[in-house]
CSV table of C-alpha atoms and ligand atoms in Angstrom, one decimal:
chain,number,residue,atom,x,y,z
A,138,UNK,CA,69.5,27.4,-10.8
A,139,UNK,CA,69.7,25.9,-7.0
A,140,UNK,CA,67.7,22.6,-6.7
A,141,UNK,CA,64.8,23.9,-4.8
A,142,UNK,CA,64.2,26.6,-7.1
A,143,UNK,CA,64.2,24.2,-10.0
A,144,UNK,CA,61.4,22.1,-8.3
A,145,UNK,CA,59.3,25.4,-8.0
A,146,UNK,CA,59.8,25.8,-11.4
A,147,UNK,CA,58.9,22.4,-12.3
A,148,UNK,CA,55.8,22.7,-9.7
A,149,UNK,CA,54.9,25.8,-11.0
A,150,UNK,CA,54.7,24.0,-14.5
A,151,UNK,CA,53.1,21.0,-13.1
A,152,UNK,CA,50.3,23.4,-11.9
A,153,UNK,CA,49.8,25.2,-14.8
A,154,UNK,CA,49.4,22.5,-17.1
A,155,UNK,CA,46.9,20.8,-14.9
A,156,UNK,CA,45.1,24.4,-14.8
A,157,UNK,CA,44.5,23.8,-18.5
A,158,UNK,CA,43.2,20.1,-18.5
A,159,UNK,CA,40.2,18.9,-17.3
A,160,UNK,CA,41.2,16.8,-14.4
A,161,UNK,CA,40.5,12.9,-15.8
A,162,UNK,CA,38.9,10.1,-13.9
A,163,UNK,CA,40.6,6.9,-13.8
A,164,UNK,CA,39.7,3.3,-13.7
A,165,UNK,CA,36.7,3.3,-15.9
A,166,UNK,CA,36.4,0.2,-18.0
A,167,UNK,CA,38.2,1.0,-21.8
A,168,UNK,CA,34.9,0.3,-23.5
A,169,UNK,CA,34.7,4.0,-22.9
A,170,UNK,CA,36.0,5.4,-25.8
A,171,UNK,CA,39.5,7.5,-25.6
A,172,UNK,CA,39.4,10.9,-27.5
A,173,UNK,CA,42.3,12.2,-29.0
A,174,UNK,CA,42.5,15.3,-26.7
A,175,UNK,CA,42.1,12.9,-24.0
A,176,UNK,CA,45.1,11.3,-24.8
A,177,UNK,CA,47.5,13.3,-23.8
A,178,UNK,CA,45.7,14.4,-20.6
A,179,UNK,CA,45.7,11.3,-19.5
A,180,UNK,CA,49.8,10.9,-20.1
A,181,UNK,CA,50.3,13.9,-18.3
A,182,UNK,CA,47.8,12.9,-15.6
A,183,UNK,CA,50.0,9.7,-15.1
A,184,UNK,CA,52.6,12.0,-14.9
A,185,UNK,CA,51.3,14.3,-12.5
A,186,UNK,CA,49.3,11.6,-10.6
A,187,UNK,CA,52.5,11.5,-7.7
A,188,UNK,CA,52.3,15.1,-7.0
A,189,UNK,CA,48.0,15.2,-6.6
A,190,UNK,CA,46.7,13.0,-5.0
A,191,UNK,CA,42.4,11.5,-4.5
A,192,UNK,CA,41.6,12.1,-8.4
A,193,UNK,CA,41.3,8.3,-8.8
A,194,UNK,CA,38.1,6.7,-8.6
A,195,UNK,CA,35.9,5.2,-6.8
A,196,UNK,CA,38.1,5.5,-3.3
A,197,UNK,CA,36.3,5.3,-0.3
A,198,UNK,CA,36.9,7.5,3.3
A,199,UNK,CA,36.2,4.3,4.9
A,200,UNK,CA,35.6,0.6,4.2
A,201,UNK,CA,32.0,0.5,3.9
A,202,UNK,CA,30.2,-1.3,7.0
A,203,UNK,CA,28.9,-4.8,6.9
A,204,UNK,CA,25.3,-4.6,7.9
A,205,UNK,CA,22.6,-2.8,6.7
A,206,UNK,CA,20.4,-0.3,7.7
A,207,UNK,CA,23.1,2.3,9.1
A,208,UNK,CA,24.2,6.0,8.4
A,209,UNK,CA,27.4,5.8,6.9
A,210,UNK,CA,31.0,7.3,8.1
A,211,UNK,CA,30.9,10.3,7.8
A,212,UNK,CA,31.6,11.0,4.3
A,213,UNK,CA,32.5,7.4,3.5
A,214,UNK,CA,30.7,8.2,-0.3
A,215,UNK,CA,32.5,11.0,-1.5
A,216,UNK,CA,30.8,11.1,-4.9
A,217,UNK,CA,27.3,10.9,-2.9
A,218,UNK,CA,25.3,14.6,-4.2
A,219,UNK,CA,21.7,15.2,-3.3
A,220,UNK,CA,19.4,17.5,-5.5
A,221,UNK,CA,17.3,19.8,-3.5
A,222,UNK,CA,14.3,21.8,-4.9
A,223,UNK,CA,13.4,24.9,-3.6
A,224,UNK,CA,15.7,24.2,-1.1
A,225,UNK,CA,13.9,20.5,-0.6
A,226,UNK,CA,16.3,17.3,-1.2
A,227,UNK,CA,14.4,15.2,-3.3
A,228,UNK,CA,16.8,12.9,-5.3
A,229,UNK,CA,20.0,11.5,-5.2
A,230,UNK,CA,23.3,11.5,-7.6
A,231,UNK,CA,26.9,10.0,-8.4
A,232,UNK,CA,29.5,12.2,-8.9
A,233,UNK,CA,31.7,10.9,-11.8
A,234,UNK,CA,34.3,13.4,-12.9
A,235,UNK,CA,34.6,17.4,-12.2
A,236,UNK,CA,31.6,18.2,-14.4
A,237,UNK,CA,29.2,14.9,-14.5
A,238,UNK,CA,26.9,13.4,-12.3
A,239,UNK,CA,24.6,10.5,-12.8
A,240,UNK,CA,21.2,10.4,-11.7
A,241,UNK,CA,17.6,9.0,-12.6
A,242,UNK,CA,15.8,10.6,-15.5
A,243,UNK,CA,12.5,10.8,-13.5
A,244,UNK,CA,14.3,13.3,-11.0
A,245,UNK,CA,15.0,16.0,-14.1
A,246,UNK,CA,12.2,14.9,-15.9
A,247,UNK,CA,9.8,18.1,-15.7
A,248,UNK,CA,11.7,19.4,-13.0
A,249,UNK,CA,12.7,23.2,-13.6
A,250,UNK,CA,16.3,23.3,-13.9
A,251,UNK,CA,16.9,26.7,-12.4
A,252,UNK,CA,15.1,26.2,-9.4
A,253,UNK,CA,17.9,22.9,-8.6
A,254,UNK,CA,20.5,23.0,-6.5
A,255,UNK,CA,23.7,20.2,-6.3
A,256,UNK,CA,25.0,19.8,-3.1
A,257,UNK,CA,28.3,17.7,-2.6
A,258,UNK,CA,30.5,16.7,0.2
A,259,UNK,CA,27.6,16.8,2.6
A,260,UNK,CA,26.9,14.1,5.1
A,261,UNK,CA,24.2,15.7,7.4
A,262,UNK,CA,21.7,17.5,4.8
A,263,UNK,CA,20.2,19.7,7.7
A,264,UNK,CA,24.0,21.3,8.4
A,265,UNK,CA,24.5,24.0,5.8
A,266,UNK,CA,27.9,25.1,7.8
A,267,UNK,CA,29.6,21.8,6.7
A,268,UNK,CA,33.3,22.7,5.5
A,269,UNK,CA,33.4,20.2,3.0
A,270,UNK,CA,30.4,21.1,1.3
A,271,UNK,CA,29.8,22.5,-2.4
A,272,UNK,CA,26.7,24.1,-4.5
A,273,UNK,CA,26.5,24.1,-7.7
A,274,UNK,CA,23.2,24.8,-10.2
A,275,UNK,CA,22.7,22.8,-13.0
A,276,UNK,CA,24.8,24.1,-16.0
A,277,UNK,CA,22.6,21.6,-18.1
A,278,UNK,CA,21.2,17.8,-18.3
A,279,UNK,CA,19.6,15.6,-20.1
A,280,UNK,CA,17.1,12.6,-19.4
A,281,UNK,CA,17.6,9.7,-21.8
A,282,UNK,CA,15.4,10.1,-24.5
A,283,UNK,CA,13.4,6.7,-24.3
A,284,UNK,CA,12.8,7.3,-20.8
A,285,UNK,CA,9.3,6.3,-20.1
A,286,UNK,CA,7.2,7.6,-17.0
A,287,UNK,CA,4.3,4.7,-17.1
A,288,UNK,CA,7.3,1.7,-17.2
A,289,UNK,CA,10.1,3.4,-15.5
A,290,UNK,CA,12.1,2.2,-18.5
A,291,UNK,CA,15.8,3.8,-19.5
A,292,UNK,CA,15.6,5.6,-15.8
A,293,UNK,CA,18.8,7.4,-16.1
A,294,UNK,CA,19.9,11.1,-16.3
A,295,UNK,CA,23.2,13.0,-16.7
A,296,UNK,CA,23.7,16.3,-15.2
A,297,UNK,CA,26.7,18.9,-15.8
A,298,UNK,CA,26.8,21.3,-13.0
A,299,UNK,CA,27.5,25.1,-13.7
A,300,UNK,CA,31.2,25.0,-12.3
A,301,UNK,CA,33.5,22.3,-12.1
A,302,UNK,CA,34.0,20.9,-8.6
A,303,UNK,CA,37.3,20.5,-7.1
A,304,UNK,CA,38.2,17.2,-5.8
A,305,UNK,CA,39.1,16.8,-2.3
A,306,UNK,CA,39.2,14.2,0.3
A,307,UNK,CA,35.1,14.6,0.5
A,308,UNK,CA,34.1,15.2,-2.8
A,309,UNK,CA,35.6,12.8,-5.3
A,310,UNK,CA,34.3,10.7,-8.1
A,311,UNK,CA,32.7,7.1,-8.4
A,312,UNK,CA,34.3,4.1,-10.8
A,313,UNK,CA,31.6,3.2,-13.8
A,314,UNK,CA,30.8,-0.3,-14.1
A,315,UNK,CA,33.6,-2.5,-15.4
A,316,UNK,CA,31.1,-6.0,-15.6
A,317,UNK,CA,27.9,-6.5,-17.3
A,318,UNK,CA,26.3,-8.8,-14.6
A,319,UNK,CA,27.0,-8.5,-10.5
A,320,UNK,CA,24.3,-11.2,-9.7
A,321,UNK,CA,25.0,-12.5,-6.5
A,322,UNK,CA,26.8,-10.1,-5.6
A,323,UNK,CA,26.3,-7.4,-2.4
A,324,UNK,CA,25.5,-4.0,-3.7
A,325,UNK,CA,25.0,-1.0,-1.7
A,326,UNK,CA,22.8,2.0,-2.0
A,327,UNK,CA,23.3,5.3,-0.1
A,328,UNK,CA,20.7,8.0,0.2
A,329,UNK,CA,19.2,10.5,2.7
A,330,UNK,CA,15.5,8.9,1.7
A,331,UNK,CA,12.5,7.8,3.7
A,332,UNK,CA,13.7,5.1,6.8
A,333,UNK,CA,10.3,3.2,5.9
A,334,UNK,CA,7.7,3.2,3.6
A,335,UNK,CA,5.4,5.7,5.4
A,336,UNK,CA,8.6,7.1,7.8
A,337,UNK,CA,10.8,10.3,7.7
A,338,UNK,CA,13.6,10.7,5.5
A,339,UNK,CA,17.1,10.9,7.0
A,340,UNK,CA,18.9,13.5,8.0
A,341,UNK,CA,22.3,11.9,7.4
A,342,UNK,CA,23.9,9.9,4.6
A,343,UNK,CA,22.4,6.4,5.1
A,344,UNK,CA,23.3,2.8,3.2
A,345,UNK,CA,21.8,-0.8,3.2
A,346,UNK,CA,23.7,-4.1,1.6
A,347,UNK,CA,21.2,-6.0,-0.9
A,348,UNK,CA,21.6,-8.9,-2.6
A,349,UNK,CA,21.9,-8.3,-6.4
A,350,UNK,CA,19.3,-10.8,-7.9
A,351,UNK,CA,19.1,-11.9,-11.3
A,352,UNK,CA,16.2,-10.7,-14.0
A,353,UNK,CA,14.6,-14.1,-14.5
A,354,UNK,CA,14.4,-14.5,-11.0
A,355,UNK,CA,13.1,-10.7,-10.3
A,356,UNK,CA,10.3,-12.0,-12.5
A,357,UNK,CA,9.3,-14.5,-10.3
A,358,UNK,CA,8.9,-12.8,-7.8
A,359,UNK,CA,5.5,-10.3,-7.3
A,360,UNK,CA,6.2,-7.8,-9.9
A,361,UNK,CA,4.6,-8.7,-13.9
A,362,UNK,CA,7.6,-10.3,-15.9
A,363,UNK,CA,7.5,-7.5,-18.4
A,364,UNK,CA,7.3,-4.8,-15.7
A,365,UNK,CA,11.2,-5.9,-15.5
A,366,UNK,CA,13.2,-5.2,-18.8
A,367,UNK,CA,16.7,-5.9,-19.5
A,368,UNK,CA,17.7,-2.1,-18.5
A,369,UNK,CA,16.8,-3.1,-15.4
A,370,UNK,CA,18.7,-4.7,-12.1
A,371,UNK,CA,16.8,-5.8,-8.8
A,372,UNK,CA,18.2,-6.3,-5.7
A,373,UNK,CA,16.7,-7.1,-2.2
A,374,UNK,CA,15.8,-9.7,0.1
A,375,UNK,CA,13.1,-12.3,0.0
A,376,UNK,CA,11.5,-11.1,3.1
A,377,UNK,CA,12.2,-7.7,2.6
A,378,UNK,CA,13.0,-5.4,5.0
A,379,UNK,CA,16.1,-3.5,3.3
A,380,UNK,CA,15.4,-1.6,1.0
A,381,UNK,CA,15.6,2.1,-1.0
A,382,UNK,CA,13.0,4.7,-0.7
A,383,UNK,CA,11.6,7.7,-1.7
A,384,UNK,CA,14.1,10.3,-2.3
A,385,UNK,CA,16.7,7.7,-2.5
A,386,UNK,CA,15.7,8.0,-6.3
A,387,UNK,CA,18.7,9.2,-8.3
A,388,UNK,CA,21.4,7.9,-5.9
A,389,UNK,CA,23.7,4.9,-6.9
A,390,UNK,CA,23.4,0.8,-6.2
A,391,UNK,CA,27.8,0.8,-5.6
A,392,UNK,CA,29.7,-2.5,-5.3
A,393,UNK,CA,33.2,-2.6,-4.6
A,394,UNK,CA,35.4,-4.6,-6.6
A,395,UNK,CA,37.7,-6.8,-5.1
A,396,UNK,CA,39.8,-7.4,-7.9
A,397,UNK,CA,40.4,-3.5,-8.2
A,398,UNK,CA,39.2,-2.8,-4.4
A,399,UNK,CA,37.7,0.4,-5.7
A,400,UNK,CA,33.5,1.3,-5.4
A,401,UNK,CA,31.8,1.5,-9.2
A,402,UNK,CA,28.3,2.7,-9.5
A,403,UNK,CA,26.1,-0.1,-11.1
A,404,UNK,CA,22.5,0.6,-11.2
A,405,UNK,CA,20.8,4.0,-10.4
A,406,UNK,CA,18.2,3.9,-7.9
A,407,UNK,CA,14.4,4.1,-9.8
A,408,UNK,CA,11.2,2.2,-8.5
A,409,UNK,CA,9.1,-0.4,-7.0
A,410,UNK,CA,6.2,-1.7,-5.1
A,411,UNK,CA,6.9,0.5,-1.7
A,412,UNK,CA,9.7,0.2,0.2
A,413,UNK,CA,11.1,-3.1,1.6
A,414,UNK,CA,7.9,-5.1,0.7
A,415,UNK,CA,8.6,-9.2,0.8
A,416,UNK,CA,8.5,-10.0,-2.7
A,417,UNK,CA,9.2,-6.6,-4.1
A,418,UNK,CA,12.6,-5.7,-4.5
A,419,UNK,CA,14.1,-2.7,-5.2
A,420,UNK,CA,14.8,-1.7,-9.2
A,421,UNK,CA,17.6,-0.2,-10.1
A,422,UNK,CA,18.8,1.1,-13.6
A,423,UNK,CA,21.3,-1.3,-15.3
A,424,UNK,CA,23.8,1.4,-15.9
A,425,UNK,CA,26.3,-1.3,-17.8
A,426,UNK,CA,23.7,-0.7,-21.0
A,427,UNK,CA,24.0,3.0,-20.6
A,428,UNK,CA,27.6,3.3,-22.6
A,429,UNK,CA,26.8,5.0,-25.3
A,430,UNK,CA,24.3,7.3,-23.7
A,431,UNK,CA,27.4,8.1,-21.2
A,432,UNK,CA,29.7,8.3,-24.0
A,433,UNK,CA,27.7,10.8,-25.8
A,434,UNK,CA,26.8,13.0,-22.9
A,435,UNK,CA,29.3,13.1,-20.7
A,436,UNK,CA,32.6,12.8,-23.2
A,437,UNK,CA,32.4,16.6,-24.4
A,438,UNK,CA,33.8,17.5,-21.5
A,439,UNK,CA,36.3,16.1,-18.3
A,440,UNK,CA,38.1,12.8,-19.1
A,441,UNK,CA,37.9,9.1,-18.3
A,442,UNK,CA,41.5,7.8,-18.2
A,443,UNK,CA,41.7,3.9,-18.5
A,444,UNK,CA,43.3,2.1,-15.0
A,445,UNK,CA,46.9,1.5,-15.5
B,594,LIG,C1,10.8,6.4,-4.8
B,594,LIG,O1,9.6,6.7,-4.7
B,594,LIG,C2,11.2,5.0,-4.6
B,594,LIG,N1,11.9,0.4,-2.9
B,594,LIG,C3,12.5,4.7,-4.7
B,594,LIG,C4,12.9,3.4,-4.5
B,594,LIG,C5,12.0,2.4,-4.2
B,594,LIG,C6,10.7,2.8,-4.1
B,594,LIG,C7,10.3,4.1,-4.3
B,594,LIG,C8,12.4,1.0,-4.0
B,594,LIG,O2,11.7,7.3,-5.0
């Protein structure tokens, strides 16, 4: 056989076996818990990883900007989907492999299902022509069972969409949390929620920087103590200001880590006292004490291959 017919061969084989696995995500922290099938897809994901390229997680378009309060690149969050109802956007969502996204439980919570659409790859949620764009309906999900609506307690969701998507330069999966605790850290949330408390929502994929701030200090500040539980992660400033807002709900808290220069989603956004109140940060989900609840859901199906 003449060498450039044995490479479309070995292409062709390439292909097809990757047309049998689910693609995996990579560089997900090993507490996740390896399958046997998944195994050997992620071998012959190592293997293939040369010839495909953007299946890794947690890549950016575009080094996120340093101050707060702007729209993002255009299609700097890749994983960034927004759920619409009745052809409304209403909540946010992290994509996190071909199948999954992660979301709040209080946007599926007596929501009908059927009546949801997914969008991904969008930046500008008012410009259905977008090339880059993909809907999907909601093959199933599942709010976590101890989800209460009076505390806003275990505020996180999964959602497996009807069809795979395929992963491209603008849709593309998010890195799970690899640390327990980020306090003092910068995270950033994304959203096309409200620009102020009593203000329109955005058109376009916006993002702040917060400050992450620890639990016993979150207590201090206006909220009850017990209104904040361990599930929970606030972030914000003293004087407020920067904040997430309604119909940011859903959408990720990211922080990019510099050891491993790739974006993990670390809290889900969920509640609080308005929006950008002194003395009321915003709560997020702690999504590092969701492992099992991601393990059990979101496992069945798709892969999460460790980082080499
Ligand atoms: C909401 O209603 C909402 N300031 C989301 C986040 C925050 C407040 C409200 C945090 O979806």
């Amino acid at each position: 056989m003449s060498a450039p017919s044995r490479l479309l061969v070995l292409l062709s084989a390439a292909l097809s076996i990757l047309a049998i696995l689910p693609s995996p995500v990579q560089g997900v922290d090993p507490r996740l818990r390896m399958r046997g099938a998944c195994d050997s897809v992620c071998r012959g994901f190592r293997q293939l990883k040369t010839v495909f390229f953007a299946t890794e997680c947690g890549e950016p378009n575009r080094e996120p900007r340093v101050v707060g309060g702007q729209p993002t690149r255009q299609w700097e969050y890749p994983w960034l989907a927004s759920l619409h109802y009745r052809g409304k956007l209403y909540c946010g969502a992290s994509l996190v492999n071909e199948y999954y996204l992660i979301t709040a439980a209080h946007c599926i919570k007596r929501v009908t299902m059927s009546r949801v659409e997914i969008v991904l790859g969008s930046y500008n949620k008012s410009d259905t022509s977008e090339e880059s764009r993909a809907v999907r309906k909601v093959g199933s999900w599942w709010a976590h069972k101890s989800f209460s609506r009076r505390s806003y307690n275990n505020d996180i969701g999964v959602i497996k969409m009807d069809r795979p998507v395929i992963f491209s330069r603008n849709i593309r999966p998010v890195c799970l949390p690899s640390e327990d605790d980020y306090v003092g850290a910068n995270g950033t949330v994304a959203g096309w929620g409200r620009q102020s408390e009593d203000g329109q929502a955005s058109q376009v994929l916006r993002q702040v920087n917060v400050p992450i701030i620890s639990n016993a200090e979150c207590k201090t500040k206006n909220y009850k103590p017990d209104e904040i539980t361990e599930n929970m992660m606030c972030a914000g400033y003293d004087q407020g200001k920067i904040d997430a807002c309604q119909g940011d709900s859903g959408g990720p808290l990211l922080y990019r880590n510099p050891k491993k220069g790739k974006i993990e989603i670390i809290g889900i956004v969920s509640w609080g006292q308005g929006c950008a109140r002194a003395g009321y940060p915003g709560v997020y989900t702690r999504l590092s004490k969701y492992w099992n609840f991601i393990n059990s859901h979101i496992y069945k199906e798709g892969c999460f291959c460790p980082a080499e």
